[in-house]
DNA sequence: GGCTCCATGTAAGGAGTTACATGATTCA
DNA sequence: TGAATCATGTAACTCCTTACATGGAGCC
């Protein structure tokens, strides 16, 4: 069976950082600049265990460390599984992913005008902060293949800029008084 | 406890389409132009059951229909829960959501040059199709509050345009031969 | 009569979340 | 010596996925 997104990413992280511990893998998720990776221990460790049981990752105890540190490496079949996972881009992935702010804008008419303004203020502020973070972010200095990380960082930057432009564009429409209540459509 | 994203959206859909059946709610998810809502019956129906048990939705059997059709309406406390859910935008939501293509680009160095080109071709094609869909999409004609749907559709359009621009921008970098293999960093 | 759509659910299994639980290392 | 960080895991619970299961309504 194919890899899940989580498993694919773990394989990818190990491939650019090997040998590295599960702890380091988890850190990469925690420091991820994107929204959506939660990455509790309860998901990462079992996922790594699954990958090991499928022989896509191999682990060996670190020398001279008594903390049970295990250093992970990607195996030959793991590298192949990674390539297949990357190649398996479906047509549906061309669309835009779910964005919790965009989702909420769908139902913004349910808020009174004053709260709508507060909502947009908070969203713009959050997006502005994210833009600042994305602008100053420095990709994992210990990873090999830095260009891929820069390409990804560019994508994040472009998307967050667009998000901010969009939020500013819809402001006028969202705050027009007469749009608060529309007449019931005829049955 | 707060609403999940799924529960919030269900409440939002019912609020703009009430009275409507669970079937209609599910259709909205199926026809969603964004990537990430899977919306099997096994998630929608139990979620609606949860909302009913919390009295945020109320259902009554449709008149003159023997298919067990139940028409849903949002209750007063449901409307308040919806407002609270919309208002609960966290700072982390300002960032960009996980995008499966962007995720894969992170590890694109694991592919040989020829497959990398094929990967980018497919991604560009998928994004182009998504752009076409987003350009011609017409928001749910039966919903009230059309401006929110237009605002959302604009956001999707802007994001997918940006995605396409980004894919074209990284192409040159990704296909430079000499970047395929980098020397091992010193330990 | 058969096909498509409308309409609602359940059961088993898998995966993620939260909280719990433990211990070594490093630095001030 | 205490705090922060490094390091790994488990247990209970909830949720989602996939597949199964059923039947009415409308149209050709």
GROMACS .gro file of N, CA, C and O in nm, chain B residues 37 41 73-75 101 110 124 136 155 163 186:
model
   48
  224UNK      N    1  -1.099   1.806   0.181
  224UNK     CA    2  -1.223   1.757   0.239
  224UNK      C    3  -1.254   1.623   0.174
  224UNK      O    4  -1.278   1.615   0.055
  228UNK      N    5  -1.943   0.926   0.391
  228UNK     CA    6  -2.064   0.920   0.475
  228UNK      C    7  -2.027   0.891   0.619
  228UNK      O    8  -2.092   0.940   0.711
  260UNK      N    9  -3.208   2.214   1.049
  260UNK     CA   10  -3.205   2.358   1.073
  260UNK      C   11  -3.105   2.384   1.184
  260UNK      O   12  -3.082   2.300   1.270
  261UNK      N   13  -3.048   2.502   1.182
  261UNK     CA   14  -2.955   2.540   1.287
  261UNK      C   15  -3.036   2.601   1.401
  261UNK      O   16  -3.131   2.676   1.378
  262UNK      N   17  -3.002   2.566   1.524
  262UNK     CA   18  -3.073   2.620   1.639
  262UNK      C   19  -3.009   2.752   1.683
  262UNK      O   20  -2.905   2.792   1.629
  288UNK      N   21   0.179   1.924  -0.303
  288UNK     CA   22   0.282   1.945  -0.406
  288UNK      C   23   0.403   2.015  -0.345
  288UNK      O   24   0.517   1.973  -0.366
  297UNK      N   25   1.552   1.389  -0.440
  297UNK     CA   26   1.561   1.242  -0.436
  297UNK      C   27   1.527   1.180  -0.571
  297UNK      O   28   1.547   1.061  -0.591
  311UNK      N   29   0.229   2.106  -1.299
  311UNK     CA   30   0.184   2.224  -1.373
  311UNK      C   31   0.052   2.196  -1.442
  311UNK      O   32  -0.039   2.279  -1.441
  323UNK      N   33  -1.405   2.904  -1.388
  323UNK     CA   34  -1.541   2.886  -1.438
  323UNK      C   35  -1.639   2.846  -1.330
  323UNK      O   36  -1.758   2.836  -1.355
  342UNK      N   37  -1.050   3.400  -0.347
  342UNK     CA   38  -0.932   3.352  -0.275
  342UNK      C   39  -0.874   3.228  -0.340
  342UNK      O   40  -0.753   3.217  -0.358
  350UNK      N   41   0.009   2.951  -0.723
  350UNK     CA   42   0.069   2.818  -0.726
  350UNK      C   43   0.132   2.791  -0.862
  350UNK      O   44   0.244   2.739  -0.872
  373UNK      N   45   3.064   1.818   0.596
  373UNK     CA   46   3.161   1.765   0.695
  373UNK      C   47   3.091   1.740   0.828
  373UNK      O   48   3.009   1.820   0.870
   0.00000   0.00000   0.00000
